[in-house]
Structures are given as structure tokens and as C-alpha cells.
Tab-separated table of C-alpha atoms in Angstrom:
chain	number	residue	atom	x	y	z
A	1	MET	CA	-66.931	38.690	28.036
A	2	LYS	CA	-63.675	38.193	26.133
A	3	PRO	CA	-63.171	40.164	22.933
A	4	ILE	CA	-65.199	38.348	20.292
A	5	ARG	CA	-62.266	37.861	17.960
A	6	THR	CA	-60.491	35.723	20.588
A	7	THR	CA	-63.389	33.507	21.671
A	8	ARG	CA	-63.321	29.759	21.237
A	9	ASP	CA	-65.869	27.963	19.071
A	10	SER	CA	-67.858	26.734	22.102
A	11	THR	CA	-68.097	30.269	23.473
A	12	ARG	CA	-69.061	31.583	20.063
A	13	ARG	CA	-71.900	29.063	19.869
A	14	LYS	CA	-73.150	30.242	23.266
A	15	ILE	CA	-73.055	33.840	22.035
A	16	PHE	CA	-75.103	32.927	18.957
A	17	SER	CA	-77.604	31.052	21.121
A	18	ARG	CA	-77.930	34.064	23.414
A	19	LEU	CA	-78.393	36.378	20.427
A	20	GLU	CA	-81.131	34.172	19.019
A	21	ASP	CA	-82.935	34.360	22.362
A	22	LEU	CA	-82.525	38.154	22.417
A	23	PHE	CA	-83.920	38.340	18.879
A	24	LYS	CA	-87.044	36.465	19.983
A	25	GLN	CA	-87.370	38.987	22.817
A	26	GLY	CA	-87.214	41.850	20.302
A	27	GLU	CA	-83.814	43.211	21.374
A	28	TYR	CA	-82.901	43.994	17.777
A	29	GLU	CA	-80.431	46.800	18.456
A	30	GLU	CA	-78.347	44.697	20.838
A	31	VAL	CA	-78.483	41.677	18.545
A	32	GLU	CA	-77.308	43.663	15.530
A	33	ALA	CA	-74.486	45.440	17.373
A	34	THR	CA	-73.166	42.228	18.933
A	35	ALA	CA	-73.509	40.252	15.703
A	36	ARG	CA	-71.580	42.890	13.756
A	37	ALA	CA	-68.801	42.801	16.331
A	38	LEU	CA	-68.811	39.020	16.069
A	39	ALA	CA	-68.555	39.225	12.270
A	40	GLU	CA	-65.616	41.640	12.502
A	41	GLY	CA	-63.817	39.352	14.936
A	42	ALA	CA	-64.355	36.313	12.705
A	43	ARG	CA	-63.059	38.265	9.708
A	44	THR	CA	-59.971	39.873	11.253
A	45	GLY	CA	-59.010	37.625	14.188
A	46	TRP	CA	-55.898	35.511	14.299
A	47	ARG	CA	-57.901	32.518	13.036
A	48	LYS	CA	-60.277	33.723	10.359
A	49	GLN	CA	-63.639	31.902	10.318
A	50	PRO	CA	-65.755	32.612	7.234
A	51	LEU	CA	-68.737	30.532	8.415
A	52	ALA	CA	-68.889	32.348	11.764
A	53	GLU	CA	-68.642	35.663	9.920
A	54	TRP	CA	-71.513	34.741	7.579
A	55	GLN	CA	-73.632	33.521	10.493
A	56	ALA	CA	-73.097	36.818	12.293
A	57	ARG	CA	-73.780	38.938	9.218
A	58	THR	CA	-76.972	36.994	8.510
A	59	LEU	CA	-78.165	37.576	12.074
A	60	ALA	CA	-77.188	41.263	11.978
A	61	THR	CA	-79.116	41.920	8.768
A	62	MET	CA	-82.102	39.930	10.041
A	63	ALA	CA	-82.215	42.137	13.144
A	64	ALA	CA	-81.979	45.294	11.018
A	65	VAL	CA	-84.830	44.118	8.780
A	66	ALA	CA	-87.022	43.233	11.775
A	67	HIS	CA	-86.326	46.635	13.338
A	68	GLY	CA	-87.329	48.407	10.127
A	69	ARG	CA	-84.011	49.546	8.630
A	70	GLN	CA	-84.781	47.509	5.564
A	71	ALA	CA	-83.703	49.611	2.605
A	72	GLU	CA	-80.479	50.429	4.428
A	73	VAL	CA	-79.325	46.802	4.399
A	74	LEU	CA	-80.565	45.700	0.960
A	75	GLY	CA	-77.132	46.046	-0.644
A	76	GLU	CA	-75.541	44.215	2.255
A	77	LEU	CA	-78.039	41.379	1.894
A	78	GLU	CA	-77.347	41.050	-1.812
A	79	THR	CA	-73.585	40.913	-1.168
A	80	LEU	CA	-74.089	38.295	1.527
A	81	ILE	CA	-76.294	36.166	-0.732
A	82	ALA	CA	-73.675	36.306	-3.495
A	83	GLU	CA	-70.947	35.198	-1.083
A	84	LEU	CA	-72.939	32.326	0.423
A	85	ALA	CA	-72.352	29.564	-2.093
A	86	PRO	CA	-74.522	26.660	-0.840
A	87	VAL	CA	-71.711	24.124	-0.539
A	88	ASP	CA	-73.178	22.463	2.561
A	89	ALA	CA	-76.451	22.379	4.469
A	90	GLU	CA	-75.494	25.066	6.987
A	91	MET	CA	-74.473	27.578	4.330
A	92	HIS	CA	-77.533	26.701	2.286
A	93	VAL	CA	-79.796	27.551	5.241
A	94	LEU	CA	-77.958	30.830	5.876
A	95	ARG	CA	-78.429	31.759	2.231
A	96	LEU	CA	-82.135	30.918	2.402
A	97	VAL	CA	-82.555	33.103	5.492
A	98	ALA	CA	-80.759	35.983	3.769
A	99	ARG	CA	-82.913	35.565	0.653
A	100	ARG	CA	-86.094	35.510	2.734
A	101	ASN	CA	-84.952	38.760	4.358
A	102	ARG	CA	-84.279	40.209	0.916
A	103	ALA	CA	-87.852	39.310	-0.079
A	104	VAL	CA	-89.141	41.190	2.986
A	105	VAL	CA	-87.183	44.284	1.954
A	106	LEU	CA	-88.418	44.098	-1.641
A	107	ALA	CA	-92.038	43.860	-0.470
A	108	GLY	CA	-91.473	46.799	1.870
A	109	GLN	CA	-90.264	48.839	-1.102
A	110	GLY	CA	-93.387	47.971	-3.089
A	111	ARG	CA	-91.451	45.658	-5.429
A	112	ASN	CA	-94.029	42.943	-4.949
A	113	ALA	CA	-93.398	40.960	-8.134
A	114	ASP	CA	-89.704	40.703	-7.209
A	115	ALA	CA	-90.635	39.757	-3.641
A	116	GLU	CA	-92.963	37.052	-4.952
A	117	SER	CA	-90.229	35.599	-7.188
A	118	GLU	CA	-87.730	35.562	-4.342
A	119	ALA	CA	-90.171	33.979	-1.895
A	120	LEU	CA	-91.113	31.282	-4.425
A	121	ALA	CA	-87.445	30.524	-5.064
A	122	VAL	CA	-86.813	30.185	-1.330
A	123	LEU	CA	-89.815	27.879	-0.970
A	124	GLY	CA	-88.589	25.765	-3.883
A	125	ASP	CA	-85.182	25.300	-2.263
A	126	ILE	CA	-86.777	24.461	1.083
A	127	ALA	CA	-88.860	21.763	-0.612
A	128	ARG	CA	-85.700	20.265	-2.117
A	129	LEU	CA	-84.050	20.198	1.325
A	130	ALA	CA	-87.081	18.809	3.163
A	131	HIS	CA	-85.627	15.290	3.363
A	132	LEU	CA	-82.462	16.619	5.017
A	133	LEU	CA	-83.497	19.503	7.264
A	134	PRO	CA	-86.616	20.540	9.215
A	135	LEU	CA	-87.253	24.088	7.972
A	136	THR	CA	-90.929	24.545	8.798
A	137	GLY	CA	-90.414	27.878	10.564
A	138	LEU	CA	-88.477	29.366	7.665
A	139	GLU	CA	-90.993	27.929	5.184
A	140	VAL	CA	-93.968	29.522	6.964
A	141	SER	CA	-92.073	32.805	7.173
A	142	ALA	CA	-91.403	32.721	3.422
A	143	LEU	CA	-95.059	31.865	2.781
A	144	GLU	CA	-96.121	34.922	4.780
A	145	VAL	CA	-93.881	37.100	2.593
A	146	LEU	CA	-95.410	35.463	-0.494
A	147	VAL	CA	-98.966	36.162	0.703
A	148	GLY	CA	-98.075	39.793	1.357
A	149	ALA	CA	-96.509	40.116	-2.102
A	150	LEU	CA	-99.660	38.660	-3.707
A	151	CYS	CA	-101.775	41.184	-1.799
A	152	GLY	CA	-99.453	43.943	-2.988
A	153	GLN	CA	-100.249	42.927	-6.574
A	154	GLY	CA	-103.998	42.833	-5.966
A	155	ARG	CA	-104.137	39.027	-6.185
A	156	PHE	CA	-106.212	38.742	-3.044
A	157	GLU	CA	-107.964	35.444	-3.806
A	158	GLU	CA	-104.614	33.686	-4.322
A	159	ALA	CA	-103.302	35.300	-1.162
A	160	GLU	CA	-106.287	34.112	0.850
A	161	ALA	CA	-105.991	30.553	-0.403
A	162	THR	CA	-102.273	30.417	0.382
A	163	ALA	CA	-102.718	31.894	3.859
A	164	ARG	CA	-105.654	29.634	4.769
A	165	GLY	CA	-103.884	26.547	3.475
A	166	ASN	CA	-100.815	27.136	5.626
A	167	LEU	CA	-102.181	28.790	8.770
A	168	PRO	CA	-102.681	25.442	10.581
A	169	ARG	CA	-98.931	24.780	10.251
A	170	ALA	CA	-97.881	28.128	11.719
A	171	ALA	CA	-97.057	28.651	15.370
A	172	ASP	CA	-96.687	31.600	17.726
A	173	ALA	CA	-95.434	34.794	16.056
A	174	ALA	CA	-95.485	33.178	12.609
A	175	ALA	CA	-99.194	32.448	13.027
A	176	THR	CA	-99.867	36.086	13.923
A	177	ALA	CA	-98.005	37.338	10.858
A	178	LEU	CA	-99.736	34.882	8.518
A	179	ARG	CA	-103.172	35.655	9.992
A	180	ALA	CA	-102.515	39.385	9.506
A	181	THR	CA	-101.867	38.800	5.807
A	182	LEU	CA	-105.010	36.645	5.638
A	183	VAL	CA	-107.040	39.540	7.074
A	184	ARG	CA	-105.364	41.844	4.554
A	185	SER	CA	-106.379	39.524	1.695
A	186	LEU	CA	-109.997	39.513	2.916
A	187	ASN	CA	-110.023	43.298	3.167
A	188	GLY	CA	-108.755	43.454	-0.397
A	189	GLN	CA	-111.766	41.427	-1.535
A	190	GLY	CA	-114.207	43.567	0.431
A	191	LYS	CA	-114.959	40.719	2.853
A	192	TYR	CA	-114.874	43.048	5.824
A	193	GLU	CA	-117.118	41.076	8.184
A	194	GLU	CA	-115.040	37.960	7.583
A	195	ALA	CA	-111.827	39.950	7.995
A	196	LEU	CA	-113.031	41.357	11.309
A	197	ALA	CA	-113.960	37.871	12.506
A	198	GLU	CA	-110.485	36.569	11.591
A	199	SER	CA	-108.883	39.487	13.409
A	200	ARG	CA	-110.298	38.128	16.673
A	201	GLY	CA	-107.911	35.187	16.297
A	202	PHE	CA	-104.798	37.269	16.971
A	203	ALA	CA	-103.020	35.938	20.037
A	204	PRO	CA	-100.901	38.275	22.184
A	205	PRO	CA	-98.173	38.936	23.004
A	206	LEU	CA	-97.008	40.035	19.573
A	207	ALA	CA	-93.399	39.948	18.449
A	208	ARG	CA	-91.838	43.400	18.357
A	209	LYS	CA	-91.468	43.236	14.575
A	210	ASP	CA	-95.270	42.890	14.303
A	211	SER	CA	-95.931	46.100	16.245
A	212	GLY	CA	-99.010	47.887	14.908
A	213	ARG	CA	-99.692	45.210	12.348
A	214	THR	CA	-102.852	43.665	13.737
A	215	ASP	CA	-104.394	47.032	14.595
A	216	LEU	CA	-103.824	48.192	11.015
A	217	VAL	CA	-105.525	45.295	9.245
A	218	THR	CA	-108.359	45.370	11.788
A	219	ALA	CA	-108.790	49.118	11.239
A	220	GLU	CA	-109.030	48.489	7.483
A	221	ALA	CA	-111.890	46.055	8.087
A	222	LEU	CA	-113.629	48.523	10.416
A	223	LEU	CA	-113.304	51.266	7.815
A	224	GLY	CA	-114.831	48.977	5.198
A	225	LEU	CA	-117.792	48.460	7.520
A	226	GLY	CA	-118.231	52.203	7.978
A	227	ARG	CA	-117.046	52.189	11.598
A	228	ARG	CA	-114.759	55.156	11.079
A	229	GLU	CA	-114.232	56.207	14.688
A	230	GLU	CA	-113.151	52.712	15.698
A	231	ALA	CA	-110.949	52.503	12.614
A	232	GLU	CA	-109.270	55.816	13.415
A	233	ALA	CA	-108.661	54.764	17.013
A	234	GLY	CA	-107.079	51.532	15.771
A	235	VAL	CA	-104.749	53.274	13.338
A	236	ARG	CA	-103.654	55.806	15.936
A	237	ARG	CA	-102.980	52.949	18.336
A	238	ALA	CA	-100.937	51.224	15.627
A	239	LEU	CA	-98.906	54.376	14.979
A	240	SER	CA	-98.222	54.818	18.683
A	241	ASP	CA	-97.106	51.189	18.932
A	242	CYS	CA	-94.812	51.570	15.923
A	243	GLU	CA	-93.303	54.790	17.280
A	244	ARG	CA	-92.434	53.078	20.553
A	245	ARG	CA	-91.004	49.860	19.114
A	246	LEU	CA	-89.893	50.225	15.482
A	247	HIS	CA	-87.339	52.281	13.580
A	248	PRO	CA	-88.845	55.384	11.895
A	249	ALA	CA	-87.853	54.005	8.479
A	250	HIS	CA	-90.096	50.943	8.858
A	251	PRO	CA	-92.564	50.685	5.926
A	252	ARG	CA	-95.438	50.183	8.368
A	253	PHE	CA	-95.351	53.876	9.259
A	254	GLY	CA	-96.220	54.769	5.670
A	255	GLU	CA	-99.017	52.191	5.590
A	256	ALA	CA	-100.487	53.542	8.831
A	257	ARG	CA	-100.336	57.183	7.745
A	258	ALA	CA	-101.926	56.376	4.385
A	259	LEU	CA	-104.784	54.515	6.079
A	260	LEU	CA	-105.265	57.334	8.581
A	261	ALA	CA	-105.495	59.800	5.688
A	262	ARG	CA	-108.212	57.655	4.078
A	263	ILE	CA	-110.167	57.666	7.320
A	264	THR	CA	-109.819	61.362	8.195
A	265	GLY	CA	-109.575	62.856	4.700
A	266	GLU	CA	-106.349	64.609	5.672
A	267	ARG	CA	-103.118	64.444	3.725
A	268	PRO	CA	-100.760	61.757	5.047
A	269	GLY	CA	-97.875	62.989	7.195
A	270	PRO	CA	-94.184	62.438	6.400
């Protein structure tokens, strides 16, 4: 491949398309590294291209968030959002993607009220663009963040209603993520039998970013039903999955260790 800073627009589009495919395959490290090189080339090459740079930076931060290096890129996301003035549809979409990723990071840090506000703002902008652009995938993704933020604030009934109302519109990995938050909302209400029944609707294979997620919410339901051995096995399976596929800084590690401590009565590990 030619150095990225010297590639033509058509070649650059092919690179972005390839990176999007790699992201779907869970190759987050390669996507981030290539996207950052692409951003540097667009910024410093002989023909500077701000839009290409912003596209690459958006993709790089999205890969980092999916991998689990969320807190590390929060400042970068906020800078990117500030730079992305929505002067046209393409920049507006990039800004919405960056803001959705910021909402994910905020929820991962336990800042659920802030995550809710950001997700609602993203959803409001998507609604205003609905007559111009099909953004169903991004909308469902933002809704999943919203449901998680509601759960994080103990507003489980609202979370359940939002998840149930939008689950029929979700597809593939987005459906898995939204169903996981639905199960979480049911667990929060003590509806463990119903949560366990919903957990049977998870469809493999899971996206890499969802590693351990379904086992965790299922284990919570099992614990609520007093099935401690099954719950412990599920959490340990989730931890093993996370260790193989996610960055050690991913918030899901803390969730898994806290749940394991509830099951075993031991203090959570680091």
C-alpha cells in the first residue's frame, strides 16, 4: 500500500471501506492504528484534507472505545466533537457518531445522568435528520446507551419500556446489545424469571465489543433465582471471554468482578 498521506481519494475511500469491514470483524487494534495513520496523512500531507482527517479520527476513537480504552480517549472525543461543526450532512453524522461514543464512555465511568443527556441529544438530532439520512443503526445504538444509562440510575421500568419498544427495529449485534440492556432492566426490577427467559433470545456470534456481556446479565438473573453455582460459572466464563478479547481497562471487567464478589462473598479483585 502507498503511504497514506499520498493516496488518492478513491484509494482512501477503499481504505475506509476496508477498515469498516475490519471493525465489524472486531479487529479494533488494526483499525485504530491504520485510522490514526490515515488521520496523520490527511493532516500533514501535501494536500491537507480536514474531512478525511475527521473521518479517520472518528473511526480511531470508535475502535478504541469498542476495545475498552474508553477513559483514555474521552478528551480526544471532546476535542473532535468541538471541531466538527455540522456544516453539512457528512460532518453532522461524524459528530453524532463521536457524541454517541462519548455517551458510551460517560456511562462506563458511571456518569449515567451525563450519558443519558448526551444520548437524548444525539437521538434528537437524528430525528431532525430523519428526512435526509437513514440513520437507524446509529439511532438504535444511541438508544442502547440510553437504556444502559437509565439502568445505571435505577430507572429500570423506563429502561425496560425503551428497550422493548425498540428491540423489533434492531438487527444483528445491535439487537444483542439492546436485549442485554433489557435483561439488565428486568434484573433491576427483580423479574429474574423473565430476565432469564429473555436471555435465551441472544443470537451468536457476538460482536467482540459485547464479549462477556450476555453471560453477565444472565448470571445476574441466575443469582436472583438462587442458582449460585450456575451464576458463578457464567461470571467466570464472562471474565475469561473479556480477558481474551477486550482491553484490561474495559469497564466490563469491574462489573464482572463485582458480580463475582456478590456470588462468592469474596472481595472483588483489581
